[in-house]
PDB file of C-alpha atoms in Angstrom:
ATOM      1  CA  UNK L   1     -14.077  11.692  -6.377  1.00 84.00           C
ATOM      2  CA  UNK L   2     -10.408  10.653  -6.445  1.00 89.00           C
ATOM      3  CA  UNK L   3     -10.699   8.204  -3.534  1.00 83.00           C
ATOM      4  CA  UNK L   4     -13.988   6.681  -4.696  1.00 83.00           C
ATOM      5  CA  UNK L   5     -13.270   6.287  -8.404  1.00 90.00           C
ATOM      6  CA  UNK L   6      -9.914   7.358  -9.851  1.00 94.00           C
ATOM      7  CA  UNK L   7      -7.763   5.768  -7.142  1.00 96.00           C
ATOM      8  CA  UNK L   8      -9.383   2.381  -7.779  1.00 96.00           C
ATOM      9  CA  UNK L   9      -9.021   2.834 -11.542  1.00 96.00           C
ATOM     10  CA  UNK L  10      -5.315   3.618 -11.128  1.00 96.00           C
ATOM     11  CA  UNK L  11      -4.918   0.554  -8.883  1.00 97.00           C
ATOM     12  CA  UNK L  12      -6.525  -1.742 -11.462  1.00 97.00           C
ATOM     13  CA  UNK L  13      -4.537  -0.388 -14.422  1.00 97.00           C
ATOM     14  CA  UNK L  14      -1.137  -0.343 -12.722  1.00 96.00           C
ATOM     15  CA  UNK L  15      -1.490  -3.639 -10.849  1.00 97.00           C
ATOM     16  CA  UNK L  16      -2.522  -5.352 -14.097  1.00 97.00           C
ATOM     17  CA  UNK L  17       0.418  -3.779 -15.940  1.00 97.00           C
ATOM     18  CA  UNK L  18       2.730  -4.825 -13.106  1.00 96.00           C
ATOM     19  CA  UNK L  19       1.504  -8.430 -13.253  1.00 97.00           C
ATOM     20  CA  UNK L  20       2.025  -8.541 -17.028  1.00 97.00           C
ATOM     21  CA  UNK L  21       5.483  -6.932 -16.985  1.00 97.00           C
ATOM     22  CA  UNK L  22       6.716  -8.796 -13.896  1.00 96.00           C
ATOM     23  CA  UNK L  23       5.008 -12.112 -14.636  1.00 96.00           C
ATOM     24  CA  UNK L  24       8.153 -13.960 -15.763  1.00 96.00           C
ATOM     25  CA  UNK L  25      10.379 -12.581 -12.948  1.00 95.00           C
ATOM     26  CA  UNK L  26       7.686 -13.568 -10.429  1.00 96.00           C
ATOM     27  CA  UNK L  27       7.561 -17.070 -11.897  1.00 96.00           C
ATOM     28  CA  UNK L  28      11.361 -17.344 -11.610  1.00 96.00           C
ATOM     29  CA  UNK L  29      11.253 -16.190  -7.964  1.00 95.00           C
ATOM     30  CA  UNK L  30       8.508 -18.728  -7.237  1.00 95.00           C
ATOM     31  CA  UNK L  31      10.628 -21.537  -8.720  1.00 94.00           C
ATOM     32  CA  UNK L  32      13.712 -20.481  -6.726  1.00 93.00           C
ATOM     33  CA  UNK L  33      11.676 -20.420  -3.500  1.00 93.00           C
ATOM     34  CA  UNK L  34      10.317 -23.904  -4.252  1.00 91.00           C
ATOM     35  CA  UNK L  35      13.842 -25.228  -4.878  1.00 89.00           C
ATOM     36  CA  UNK L  36      15.244 -23.468  -1.780  1.00 87.00           C
ATOM     37  CA  UNK L  37      12.822 -24.964   0.733  1.00 85.00           C
ATOM     38  CA  UNK L  38       9.981 -27.518   0.744  1.00 85.00           C
ATOM     39  CA  UNK L  39       6.535 -25.935   0.762  1.00 87.00           C
ATOM     40  CA  UNK L  40       4.556 -23.481  -1.334  1.00 93.00           C
ATOM     41  CA  UNK L  41       6.269 -20.512  -3.022  1.00 94.00           C
ATOM     42  CA  UNK L  42       3.515 -18.177  -1.864  1.00 94.00           C
ATOM     43  CA  UNK L  43       2.013 -17.806   1.539  1.00 89.00           C
ATOM     44  CA  UNK L  44      -1.167 -16.155   2.705  1.00 93.00           C
ATOM     45  CA  UNK L  45      -1.301 -14.110   5.870  1.00 92.00           C
ATOM     46  CA  UNK L  46      -4.359 -12.745   7.667  1.00 95.00           C
ATOM     47  CA  UNK L  47      -4.222  -8.956   7.535  1.00 97.00           C
ATOM     48  CA  UNK L  48      -6.449  -6.041   8.470  1.00 97.00           C
ATOM     49  CA  UNK L  49      -8.144  -4.260   5.587  1.00 97.00           C
ATOM     50  CA  UNK L  50     -10.334  -1.197   5.303  1.00 97.00           C
ATOM     51  CA  UNK L  51     -12.769  -0.691   8.226  1.00 97.00           C
ATOM     52  CA  UNK L  52     -10.891  -3.458  10.120  1.00 97.00           C
ATOM     53  CA  UNK L  53     -12.161  -6.242   7.876  1.00 97.00           C
ATOM     54  CA  UNK L  54      -9.814  -9.159   7.222  1.00 97.00           C
ATOM     55  CA  UNK L  55      -8.256 -10.380   3.985  1.00 97.00           C
ATOM     56  CA  UNK L  56      -5.503 -12.785   2.931  1.00 97.00           C
ATOM     57  CA  UNK L  57      -2.322 -10.975   1.917  1.00 97.00           C
ATOM     58  CA  UNK L  58      -0.039 -12.721  -0.585  1.00 97.00           C
ATOM     59  CA  UNK L  59       3.748 -12.809  -0.355  1.00 95.00           C
ATOM     60  CA  UNK L  60       6.598 -14.876  -1.672  1.00 95.00           C
ATOM     61  CA  UNK L  61       7.651 -17.095   1.190  1.00 92.00           C
ATOM     62  CA  UNK L  62      10.988 -15.891   2.554  1.00 90.00           C
ATOM     63  CA  UNK L  63      10.842 -17.880   5.783  1.00 89.00           C
ATOM     64  CA  UNK L  64      10.505 -21.515   6.802  1.00 86.00           C
ATOM     65  CA  UNK L  65       7.105 -23.143   7.228  1.00 84.00           C
ATOM     66  CA  UNK L  66       7.422 -23.311  11.050  1.00 81.00           C
ATOM     67  CA  UNK L  67       7.972 -19.547  11.526  1.00 83.00           C
ATOM     68  CA  UNK L  68       5.674 -18.035  14.208  1.00 81.00           C
ATOM     69  CA  UNK L  69       2.913 -15.763  12.866  1.00 73.00           C
ATOM     70  CA  UNK L  70       4.250 -12.536  14.379  1.00 73.00           C
ATOM     71  CA  UNK L  71       5.893  -9.423  12.889  1.00 70.00           C
ATOM     72  CA  UNK L  72       9.454 -10.323  11.910  1.00 73.00           C
ATOM     73  CA  UNK L  73      10.989  -7.644  14.140  1.00 70.00           C
ATOM     74  CA  UNK L  74       9.497  -9.448  17.172  1.00 74.00           C
ATOM     75  CA  UNK L  75      11.337 -12.704  16.472  1.00 79.00           C
ATOM     76  CA  UNK L  76      14.321 -13.404  18.718  1.00 79.00           C
ATOM     77  CA  UNK L  77      16.486 -14.683  15.857  1.00 83.00           C
ATOM     78  CA  UNK L  78      14.757 -14.083  12.511  1.00 80.00           C
ATOM     79  CA  UNK L  79      17.785 -15.188  10.461  1.00 79.00           C
ATOM     80  CA  UNK L  80      17.311 -18.739  11.758  1.00 84.00           C
ATOM     81  CA  UNK L  81      13.882 -18.846  10.060  1.00 84.00           C
ATOM     82  CA  UNK L  82      14.959 -17.479   6.668  1.00 88.00           C
ATOM     83  CA  UNK L  83      15.141 -19.778   3.651  1.00 88.00           C
ATOM     84  CA  UNK L  84      18.137 -19.601   1.285  1.00 85.00           C
ATOM     85  CA  UNK L  85      17.057 -16.570  -0.724  1.00 87.00           C
ATOM     86  CA  UNK L  86      14.851 -15.153   2.031  1.00 87.00           C
ATOM     87  CA  UNK L  87      17.178 -12.362   3.106  1.00 86.00           C
ATOM     88  CA  UNK L  88      17.593 -11.118  -0.459  1.00 90.00           C
ATOM     89  CA  UNK L  89      13.843 -11.239  -1.083  1.00 90.00           C
ATOM     90  CA  UNK L  90      13.092  -9.212   2.038  1.00 87.00           C
ATOM     91  CA  UNK L  91      15.904  -6.685   1.598  1.00 86.00           C
ATOM     92  CA  UNK L  92      14.872  -5.994  -1.997  1.00 87.00           C
ATOM     93  CA  UNK L  93      11.131  -6.107  -1.116  1.00 88.00           C
ATOM     94  CA  UNK L  94      10.641  -8.615  -3.953  1.00 93.00           C
ATOM     95  CA  UNK L  95       8.689 -10.793  -1.511  1.00 94.00           C
ATOM     96  CA  UNK L  96       5.913  -8.151  -1.728  1.00 95.00           C
ATOM     97  CA  UNK L  97       5.313  -8.514  -5.495  1.00 96.00           C
ATOM     98  CA  UNK L  98       2.367 -10.965  -5.181  1.00 97.00           C
ATOM     99  CA  UNK L  99       0.435  -8.155  -3.496  1.00 98.00           C
ATOM    100  CA  UNK L 100      -0.182  -6.865  -7.013  1.00 98.00           C
ATOM    101  CA  UNK L 101      -2.913  -9.522  -7.048  1.00 98.00           C
ATOM    102  CA  UNK L 102      -4.325  -8.138  -3.766  1.00 98.00           C
ATOM    103  CA  UNK L 103      -4.457  -4.716  -5.402  1.00 98.00           C
ATOM    104  CA  UNK L 104      -6.148  -6.066  -8.522  1.00 98.00           C
ATOM    105  CA  UNK L 105      -8.723  -7.876  -6.352  1.00 97.00           C
ATOM    106  CA  UNK L 106      -9.456  -4.699  -4.402  1.00 96.00           C
ATOM    107  CA  UNK L 107      -8.107  -5.832  -1.003  1.00 97.00           C
ATOM    108  CA  UNK L 108      -5.390  -3.203  -1.182  1.00 98.00           C
ATOM    109  CA  UNK L 109      -4.340  -0.067  -3.003  1.00 97.00           C
ATOM    110  CA  UNK L 110      -0.933   0.844  -4.430  1.00 97.00           C
ATOM    111  CA  UNK L 111      -0.589   3.533  -1.743  1.00 97.00           C
ATOM    112  CA  UNK L 112      -2.105   3.416   1.746  1.00 97.00           C
ATOM    113  CA  UNK L 113      -1.194   2.358   5.290  1.00 96.00           C
ATOM    114  CA  UNK L 114       0.577  -0.999   5.294  1.00 96.00           C
ATOM    115  CA  UNK L 115      -1.962  -3.666   6.331  1.00 96.00           C
ATOM    116  CA  UNK L 116      -1.499  -4.669   9.961  1.00 94.00           C
ATOM    117  CA  UNK L 117      -1.310  -8.297  11.025  1.00 92.00           C
ATOM    118  CA  UNK L 118      -4.583  -9.499  12.556  1.00 92.00           C
ATOM    119  CA  UNK L 119      -2.894  -9.685  15.992  1.00 90.00           C
ATOM    120  CA  UNK L 120      -1.214  -6.240  15.970  1.00 92.00           C
ATOM    121  CA  UNK L 121      -3.812  -4.859  18.337  1.00 94.00           C
ATOM    122  CA  UNK L 122      -1.612  -1.966  19.462  1.00 94.00           C
ATOM    123  CA  UNK L 123      -1.161  -0.671  15.897  1.00 95.00           C
ATOM    124  CA  UNK L 124      -4.842  -1.151  15.035  1.00 96.00           C
ATOM    125  CA  UNK L 125      -5.907   0.751  18.181  1.00 96.00           C
ATOM    126  CA  UNK L 126      -3.488   3.595  17.473  1.00 96.00           C
ATOM    127  CA  UNK L 127      -4.714   3.878  13.887  1.00 97.00           C
ATOM    128  CA  UNK L 128      -8.282   4.185  15.178  1.00 96.00           C
ATOM    129  CA  UNK L 129      -7.293   7.479  16.805  1.00 96.00           C
ATOM    130  CA  UNK L 130      -6.461   8.951  13.404  1.00 96.00           C
ATOM    131  CA  UNK L 131      -9.053   7.311  11.156  1.00 95.00           C
ATOM    132  CA  UNK L 132      -6.311   5.350   9.390  1.00 96.00           C
ATOM    133  CA  UNK L 133      -8.288   2.087   9.572  1.00 97.00           C
ATOM    134  CA  UNK L 134     -10.938   3.651   7.339  1.00 96.00           C
ATOM    135  CA  UNK L 135      -8.773   3.857   4.224  1.00 96.00           C
ATOM    136  CA  UNK L 136      -7.690   0.922   2.088  1.00 97.00           C
ATOM    137  CA  UNK L 137      -4.256  -0.439   3.038  1.00 97.00           C
ATOM    138  CA  UNK L 138      -1.455  -0.150   0.515  1.00 97.00           C
ATOM    139  CA  UNK L 139       1.645  -1.749  -0.934  1.00 96.00           C
ATOM    140  CA  UNK L 140       3.498   1.347   0.209  1.00 95.00           C
ATOM    141  CA  UNK L 141       2.507   4.322   2.310  1.00 94.00           C
ATOM    142  CA  UNK L 142       3.475   7.509   4.112  1.00 95.00           C
ATOM    143  CA  UNK L 143       4.839   5.647   7.153  1.00 94.00           C
ATOM    144  CA  UNK L 144       6.931   3.393   4.882  1.00 91.00           C
ATOM    145  CA  UNK L 145       8.690   6.339   3.248  1.00 92.00           C
ATOM    146  CA  UNK L 146       9.289   7.915   6.666  1.00 91.00           C
ATOM    147  CA  UNK L 147      10.971   5.043   8.472  1.00 84.00           C
ATOM    148  CA  UNK L 148       9.318   1.661   7.806  1.00 72.00           C
ATOM    149  CA  UNK L 149      10.224  -0.850  10.566  1.00 70.00           C
ATOM    150  CA  UNK L 150      12.231   1.705  12.528  1.00 78.00           C
ATOM    151  CA  UNK L 151       9.126   3.629  13.588  1.00 89.00           C
ATOM    152  CA  UNK L 152       7.524   3.120  16.980  1.00 92.00           C
ATOM    153  CA  UNK L 153       3.852   2.099  16.788  1.00 93.00           C
ATOM    154  CA  UNK L 154       2.433   5.517  17.850  1.00 94.00           C
ATOM    155  CA  UNK L 155       4.651   7.314  15.314  1.00 95.00           C
ATOM    156  CA  UNK L 156       3.738   4.891  12.532  1.00 95.00           C
ATOM    157  CA  UNK L 157       0.031   5.298  13.292  1.00 95.00           C
ATOM    158  CA  UNK L 158       0.385   9.082  13.263  1.00 96.00           C
ATOM    159  CA  UNK L 159       1.975   8.970   9.794  1.00 96.00           C
ATOM    160  CA  UNK L 160      -0.849   6.667   8.658  1.00 96.00           C
ATOM    161  CA  UNK L 161      -3.309   9.226  10.018  1.00 96.00           C
ATOM    162  CA  UNK L 162      -1.585  12.002   8.081  1.00 96.00           C
ATOM    163  CA  UNK L 163      -2.013   9.922   4.953  1.00 96.00           C
ATOM    164  CA  UNK L 164      -5.719   9.331   5.649  1.00 96.00           C
ATOM    165  CA  UNK L 165      -6.250  13.049   6.247  1.00 95.00           C
ATOM    166  CA  UNK L 166      -4.343  14.216   3.148  1.00 94.00           C
ATOM    167  CA  UNK L 167      -5.278  11.426   0.733  1.00 95.00           C
ATOM    168  CA  UNK L 168      -5.024  12.788  -2.808  1.00 96.00           C
ATOM    169  CA  UNK L 169      -3.457  12.024  -6.180  1.00 95.00           C
ATOM    170  CA  UNK L 170      -0.512  14.341  -5.474  1.00 95.00           C
ATOM    171  CA  UNK L 171       0.133  12.723  -2.081  1.00 96.00           C
ATOM    172  CA  UNK L 172      -0.069   9.235  -3.602  1.00 96.00           C
ATOM    173  CA  UNK L 173       2.431  10.209  -6.307  1.00 95.00           C
ATOM    174  CA  UNK L 174       4.766  11.614  -3.645  1.00 94.00           C
ATOM    175  CA  UNK L 175       4.596   8.376  -1.612  1.00 93.00           C
ATOM    176  CA  UNK L 176       5.036   6.225  -4.714  1.00 91.00           C
ATOM    177  CA  UNK L 177       8.233   7.878  -5.937  1.00 91.00           C
ATOM    178  CA  UNK L 178       9.768   8.171  -2.473  1.00 92.00           C
ATOM    179  CA  UNK L 179       9.251   4.408  -2.154  1.00 89.00           C
ATOM    180  CA  UNK L 180      11.800   3.714  -4.902  1.00 82.00           C
ATOM    181  CA  UNK L 181      14.556   5.427  -2.917  1.00 79.00           C
ATOM    182  CA  UNK L 182      13.655   3.492   0.230  1.00 76.00           C
ATOM    183  CA  UNK L 183      13.593   0.143  -1.568  1.00 75.00           C
ATOM    184  CA  UNK L 184      16.824   0.835  -3.465  1.00 72.00           C
ATOM    185  CA  UNK L 185      18.693   1.531  -0.220  1.00 70.00           C
ATOM    186  CA  UNK L 186      16.769  -0.985   1.964  1.00 63.00           C
ATOM    187  CA  UNK L 187      16.340   1.988   4.268  1.00 58.00           C
ATOM    188  CA  UNK L 188      14.275   1.435   7.418  1.00 50.00           C
ATOM    189  CA  UNK L 189      14.226  -2.381   7.376  1.00 52.00           C
ATOM    190  CA  UNK L 190      14.798  -3.917  10.800  1.00 52.00           C
ATOM    191  CA  UNK L 191      15.084  -7.679  11.346  1.00 50.00           C
ATOM    192  CA  UNK L 192      14.816  -9.075  14.861  1.00 48.00           C
ATOM    193  CA  UNK L 193      13.891  -7.481  18.172  1.00 44.00           C
ATOM    194  CA  UNK L 194      14.670  -3.808  18.467  1.00 41.00           C
ATOM    195  CA  UNK L 195      16.308  -2.327  21.522  1.00 36.00           C
ATOM    196  CA  UNK L 196      13.828  -0.133  23.394  1.00 30.00           C
TER     197      UNK L 196
END
């Protein structure tokens, strides 16, 4: 009952409230991005949704228009692609705010596995093992509050599977409030190639 009805209701109410409350700050960020670098303030990126369907994820653009379409941690020198305020947007996670519209549309939920890039075949395959591709992706999730970018793909997928298995209001609340600590400390964010 929670997953089929109340979770969606919560997503609609809180994403709409977020858009209303954060509307002016989002407009200011959009203007700063436009001034910082030629091109649109927002960008759309092909991501994997529930049941491995595709949708367009919205973000404030923190990187230049010629940046390769790969996860940032796979770039050799990601700082060279950042626009003026890009580092601050990414560190504060403010670049993620437009995903409130994805949540309102129903592409995403507030809490769920972070949507994989269309070409992250290793992550998608690992999530299949745990049924994590069969829940709606989220703005934040269990893997995000347990390491974010620092996690190896199999570990991240396992956390996503734990979320899918234990999905409930209490678990969502736990993920949601632990997210604030992670964002406040920029904990778990890795830019550029990791040493293996």
